Amino acid sequence: MRRSAIDIENWTRMRARAETLTRPSSLAGVASAVGRAPYTNIGGRRSYSDIGLPNRSLALDHCGRRRIIDWNPAVARITVEAGMRLADLCAVTIRGGQLPSVLPGTGFVTVGGAVASDVHGKNHTLRGSFGNHVRQIRLQRSDLGETVAVPDDQLLRASVGGLGLSGAITDVTLELQNVGSAYLDQDAAPLPQFADYAQDLPYLDGYEFSAAWIDMTDPRGGGVVFKARWRCDGDFNAPARREATIPVTAPLSCINAVTTSLFNVAYRRRAARRGSERIHYTRALWPLDGVLNWNRLYGPSGFEQYQVCTPDIEPLVEVCRLARRSGLSSPLTVLKRFGGRAPVGMISFPRKGFTLAIDFRPGRELAKTFAAMDEVVRAAGGAWYPAKYQRLRRSDLERAFPAWSEVLAMRDPMIRTGFLERMTS
Ligand SMILES: Cc1cc2nc3c(=O)[nH]c(=O)nc-3n(C[C@H](O)[C@H](O)[C@H](O)COP(=O)(O)OP(=O)(O)OC[C@H]3O[C@@H](n4cnc5c(N)ncnc54)[C@H](O)[C@@H]3O)c2cc1C
């Protein structure tokens, strides 16, 4: 355990000060940390906002507890410690032909972090979000001690998507999905213009996954649609790993208008050439994990992400137009569809409609652009993803997440995060 005050940094290089960092490897260690001082739960630090950043509190890092506690393939159920990364969990269960039904865009997320953000994948239309597959959680709280919660319990509903406020999640029991292979058949097809994605109904024609990459330099918002379905070839072997690493933070951002345009042209051409391919699930679902620390390309100032969901696609066309006008959007813009399955979490982000995530490099126009995009989302009755949008306003949180005050009332009184401070002060 480190005993001096330290900086904690998230994925986008947002920083906060913690009094102390502790990374317990046992349940007793978590229990003692939770009862000791105001604390903040920390997982894989893959959030883009301050939801997992301490606020002069004890940083309780769960990554020291990352074992499988029990796995029963016959009923496709697994119980794991909350600090286990999804990539590590999947690497074990795929050998038995099973995987979590919902996987976000990186495998570096911990199971606890996946519960706390109720993460979604590229198959929301079929499988809902992560919490829909959680069968039990165990928590440590400063006021209640060890507590177990199952799907009908309010405490589970406040913890799924609950931004780490309901206590320290120590173990999670998940229902897994049987898959016939570790490989997918993936098709890439041109998306002529943004709104065409609404015509695409992947869940009607046997595809499990679908998402569109958007070229933000194209005035029509075209790009590439990726669709994929599981193969049934019984091949559960992993391909040889070929990871690149960005070893240090670039002194200046490598992402600018010129590199973005060049990347987009090359990416569209490459996708058009690829057509259909057999692809390992890790490459299809976590393409960015192949370049470790890619966020360092943005330089010391990092970047910001804007992710929202609106019931219809049209408001997102306008959001895209505003983002393009700023000249600050980067090559990473992804559009997905959310289905109608109700989330378990009281303040989960996923809801029926379309979700758009855009990365921005820093710039003077950014504040104005975010304000204008917020206005569009507000008028459309949409919602912002708290894990991704660090400028989310309290009034917007309360409007888009009506159960926020209930979740707040159920929080562990010893929790303290940067996000909580911003939303309550
Ligand atoms: C490249 C990339 C792609 C992504 N793609 C997606 C995507 O497709 N879909 C999606 O939904 N999200 C996506 N995300 C966001 C990410 O899934 C969420 O931010 C997730 O919550 C991060 O989990 P983490 O383990 O890194 O936890 P952290 O970022 O450290 O913390 C996240 C939240 O979880 C809480 N928390 C963590 N562990 C515990 C615990 N044990 N007990 C209680 N609370 C805890 C923290 O307090 C915090 O509120 C992506 C992120 C990246 C970097």
PDB file of N, CA and C in Angstrom, residues 340-380:
ATOM      1  N   GLY A 340     -34.673  -2.471 -27.481  1.00  0.00           N
ATOM      2  CA  GLY A 340     -35.690  -2.069 -26.512  1.00  0.00           C
ATOM      3  C   GLY A 340     -35.610  -2.783 -25.163  1.00  0.00           C
ATOM      4  N   ARG A 341     -34.613  -3.651 -24.959  1.00  0.00           N
ATOM      5  CA  ARG A 341     -34.563  -4.394 -23.700  1.00  0.00           C
ATOM      6  C   ARG A 341     -34.305  -3.444 -22.525  1.00  0.00           C
ATOM      7  N   ALA A 342     -35.167  -3.510 -21.514  1.00  0.00           N
ATOM      8  CA  ALA A 342     -35.038  -2.581 -20.382  1.00  0.00           C
ATOM      9  C   ALA A 342     -33.805  -2.947 -19.572  1.00  0.00           C
ATOM     10  N   PRO A 343     -33.018  -1.951 -19.170  1.00  0.00           N
ATOM     11  CA  PRO A 343     -31.852  -2.261 -18.340  1.00  0.00           C
ATOM     12  C   PRO A 343     -32.278  -2.581 -16.911  1.00  0.00           C
ATOM     13  N   VAL A 344     -31.399  -3.281 -16.207  1.00  0.00           N
ATOM     14  CA  VAL A 344     -31.658  -3.589 -14.805  1.00  0.00           C
ATOM     15  C   VAL A 344     -31.365  -2.368 -13.936  1.00  0.00           C
ATOM     16  N   GLY A 345     -30.372  -1.594 -14.337  1.00  0.00           N
ATOM     17  CA  GLY A 345     -29.917  -0.475 -13.519  1.00  0.00           C
ATOM     18  C   GLY A 345     -30.909   0.677 -13.492  1.00  0.00           C
ATOM     19  N   MET A 346     -31.000   1.335 -12.329  1.00  0.00           N
ATOM     20  CA  MET A 346     -31.930   2.466 -12.187  1.00  0.00           C
ATOM     21  C   MET A 346     -31.470   3.674 -12.996  1.00  0.00           C
ATOM     22  N   ILE A 347     -30.139   3.817 -13.143  1.00  0.00           N
ATOM     23  CA  ILE A 347     -29.645   4.957 -13.941  1.00  0.00           C
ATOM     24  C   ILE A 347     -28.701   4.470 -15.056  1.00  0.00           C
ATOM     25  N   SER A 348     -29.050   3.335 -15.653  1.00  0.00           N
ATOM     26  CA  SER A 348     -28.242   2.842 -16.777  1.00  0.00           C
ATOM     27  C   SER A 348     -28.363   3.787 -17.967  1.00  0.00           C
ATOM     28  N   PHE A 349     -27.291   3.896 -18.715  1.00  0.00           N
ATOM     29  CA  PHE A 349     -27.299   4.759 -19.902  1.00  0.00           C
ATOM     30  C   PHE A 349     -28.049   4.162 -21.086  1.00  0.00           C
ATOM     31  N   PRO A 350     -27.862   2.860 -21.421  1.00  0.00           N
ATOM     32  CA  PRO A 350     -28.488   2.360 -22.650  1.00  0.00           C
ATOM     33  C   PRO A 350     -30.021   2.443 -22.623  1.00  0.00           C
ATOM     34  N   ARG A 351     -30.570   2.885 -23.697  1.00  0.00           N
ATOM     35  CA  ARG A 351     -32.034   3.003 -23.872  1.00  0.00           C
ATOM     36  C   ARG A 351     -32.311   2.943 -25.364  1.00  0.00           C
ATOM     37  N   LYS A 352     -33.524   2.625 -25.740  1.00  0.00           N
ATOM     38  CA  LYS A 352     -33.837   2.386 -27.161  1.00  0.00           C
ATOM     39  C   LYS A 352     -33.483   3.601 -28.031  1.00  0.00           C
ATOM     40  N   GLY A 353     -32.771   3.348 -29.099  1.00  0.00           N
ATOM     41  CA  GLY A 353     -32.409   4.442 -30.000  1.00  0.00           C
ATOM     42  C   GLY A 353     -31.059   4.205 -30.639  1.00  0.00           C
ATOM     43  N   PHE A 354     -30.348   5.306 -30.857  1.00  0.00           N
ATOM     44  CA  PHE A 354     -29.037   5.248 -31.508  1.00  0.00           C
ATOM     45  C   PHE A 354     -28.015   5.957 -30.628  1.00  0.00           C
ATOM     46  N   THR A 355     -26.838   5.368 -30.562  1.00  0.00           N
ATOM     47  CA  THR A 355     -25.804   5.988 -29.728  1.00  0.00           C
ATOM     48  C   THR A 355     -24.586   6.322 -30.578  1.00  0.00           C
ATOM     49  N   LEU A 356     -24.060   7.519 -30.333  1.00  0.00           N
ATOM     50  CA  LEU A 356     -22.927   8.015 -31.115  1.00  0.00           C
ATOM     51  C   LEU A 356     -21.813   8.409 -30.150  1.00  0.00           C
ATOM     52  N   ALA A 357     -20.582   7.964 -30.420  1.00  0.00           N
ATOM     53  CA  ALA A 357     -19.424   8.336 -29.601  1.00  0.00           C
ATOM     54  C   ALA A 357     -18.394   8.997 -30.508  1.00  0.00           C
ATOM     55  N   ILE A 358     -17.981  10.194 -30.115  1.00  0.00           N
ATOM     56  CA  ILE A 358     -17.003  10.949 -30.924  1.00  0.00           C
ATOM     57  C   ILE A 358     -15.836  11.357 -30.028  1.00  0.00           C
ATOM     58  N   ASP A 359     -14.617  11.096 -30.474  1.00  0.00           N
ATOM     59  CA  ASP A 359     -13.434  11.573 -29.746  1.00  0.00           C
ATOM     60  C   ASP A 359     -13.036  12.940 -30.285  1.00  0.00           C
ATOM     61  N   PHE A 360     -12.653  13.832 -29.362  1.00  0.00           N
ATOM     62  CA  PHE A 360     -12.225  15.184 -29.757  1.00  0.00           C
ATOM     63  C   PHE A 360     -10.842  15.473 -29.201  1.00  0.00           C
ATOM     64  N   ARG A 361     -10.021  16.109 -29.998  1.00  0.00           N
ATOM     65  CA  ARG A 361      -8.770  16.600 -29.430  1.00  0.00           C
ATOM     66  C   ARG A 361      -9.061  17.977 -28.817  1.00  0.00           C
ATOM     67  N   PRO A 362      -8.221  18.436 -27.881  1.00  0.00           N
ATOM     68  CA  PRO A 362      -8.509  19.705 -27.218  1.00  0.00           C
ATOM     69  C   PRO A 362      -8.465  20.875 -28.204  1.00  0.00           C
ATOM     70  N   GLY A 363      -9.211  21.907 -27.913  1.00  0.00           N
ATOM     71  CA  GLY A 363      -9.200  23.087 -28.787  1.00  0.00           C
ATOM     72  C   GLY A 363     -10.127  24.147 -28.247  1.00  0.00           C
ATOM     73  N   ARG A 364      -9.919  25.372 -28.714  1.00  0.00           N
ATOM     74  CA  ARG A 364     -10.669  26.500 -28.163  1.00  0.00           C
ATOM     75  C   ARG A 364     -12.169  26.407 -28.459  1.00  0.00           C
ATOM     76  N   GLU A 365     -12.504  25.810 -29.612  1.00  0.00           N
ATOM     77  CA  GLU A 365     -13.914  25.733 -30.028  1.00  0.00           C
ATOM     78  C   GLU A 365     -14.718  24.689 -29.265  1.00  0.00           C
ATOM     79  N   LEU A 366     -14.013  23.881 -28.461  1.00  0.00           N
ATOM     80  CA  LEU A 366     -14.648  22.677 -27.930  1.00  0.00           C
ATOM     81  C   LEU A 366     -15.844  22.982 -27.010  1.00  0.00           C
ATOM     82  N   ALA A 367     -15.661  23.959 -26.091  1.00  0.00           N
ATOM     83  CA  ALA A 367     -16.722  24.253 -25.116  1.00  0.00           C
ATOM     84  C   ALA A 367     -17.999  24.651 -25.861  1.00  0.00           C
ATOM     85  N   LYS A 368     -17.834  25.503 -26.892  1.00  0.00           N
ATOM     86  CA  LYS A 368     -18.997  25.973 -27.660  1.00  0.00           C
ATOM     87  C   LYS A 368     -19.658  24.805 -28.398  1.00  0.00           C
ATOM     88  N   THR A 369     -18.814  23.932 -28.940  1.00  0.00           N
ATOM     89  CA  THR A 369     -19.335  22.780 -29.690  1.00  0.00           C
ATOM     90  C   THR A 369     -20.122  21.849 -28.763  1.00  0.00           C
ATOM     91  N   PHE A 370     -19.548  21.554 -27.601  1.00  0.00           N
ATOM     92  CA  PHE A 370     -20.252  20.678 -26.660  1.00  0.00           C
ATOM     93  C   PHE A 370     -21.592  21.298 -26.246  1.00  0.00           C
ATOM     94  N   ALA A 371     -21.588  22.617 -26.000  1.00  0.00           N
ATOM     95  CA  ALA A 371     -22.833  23.288 -25.577  1.00  0.00           C
ATOM     96  C   ALA A 371     -23.893  23.153 -26.677  1.00  0.00           C
ATOM     97  N   ALA A 372     -23.482  23.336 -27.930  1.00  0.00           N
ATOM     98  CA  ALA A 372     -24.445  23.253 -29.041  1.00  0.00           C
ATOM     99  C   ALA A 372     -24.945  21.815 -29.213  1.00  0.00           C
ATOM    100  N   MET A 373     -24.044  20.850 -29.074  1.00  0.00           N
ATOM    101  CA  MET A 373     -24.468  19.450 -29.228  1.00  0.00           C
ATOM    102  C   MET A 373     -25.399  19.066 -28.069  1.00  0.00           C
ATOM    103  N   ASP A 374     -25.087  19.546 -26.864  1.00  0.00           N
ATOM    104  CA  ASP A 374     -25.952  19.265 -25.701  1.00  0.00           C
ATOM    105  C   ASP A 374     -27.380  19.761 -25.954  1.00  0.00           C
ATOM    106  N   GLU A 375     -27.461  20.939 -26.573  1.00  0.00           N
ATOM    107  CA  GLU A 375     -28.770  21.533 -26.852  1.00  0.00           C
ATOM    108  C   GLU A 375     -29.599  20.608 -27.755  1.00  0.00           C
ATOM    109  N   VAL A 376     -28.948  20.045 -28.760  1.00  0.00           N
ATOM    110  CA  VAL A 376     -29.634  19.141 -29.700  1.00  0.00           C
ATOM    111  C   VAL A 376     -30.109  17.887 -28.954  1.00  0.00           C
ATOM    112  N   VAL A 377     -29.232  17.346 -28.118  1.00  0.00           N
ATOM    113  CA  VAL A 377     -29.555  16.108 -27.400  1.00  0.00           C
ATOM    114  C   VAL A 377     -30.704  16.360 -26.414  1.00  0.00           C
ATOM    115  N   ARG A 378     -30.651  17.507 -25.746  1.00  0.00           N
ATOM    116  CA  ARG A 378     -31.708  17.903 -24.804  1.00  0.00           C
ATOM    117  C   ARG A 378     -33.061  17.968 -25.531  1.00  0.00           C
ATOM    118  N   ALA A 379     -33.075  18.677 -26.663  1.00  0.00           N
ATOM    119  CA  ALA A 379     -34.325  18.860 -27.413  1.00  0.00           C
ATOM    120  C   ALA A 379     -34.876  17.515 -27.892  1.00  0.00           C
ATOM    121  N   ALA A 380     -33.964  16.558 -28.121  1.00  0.00           N
ATOM    122  CA  ALA A 380     -34.397  15.245 -28.637  1.00  0.00           C
ATOM    123  C   ALA A 380     -34.798  14.297 -27.507  1.00  0.00           C
TER     124      ALA A 380
END
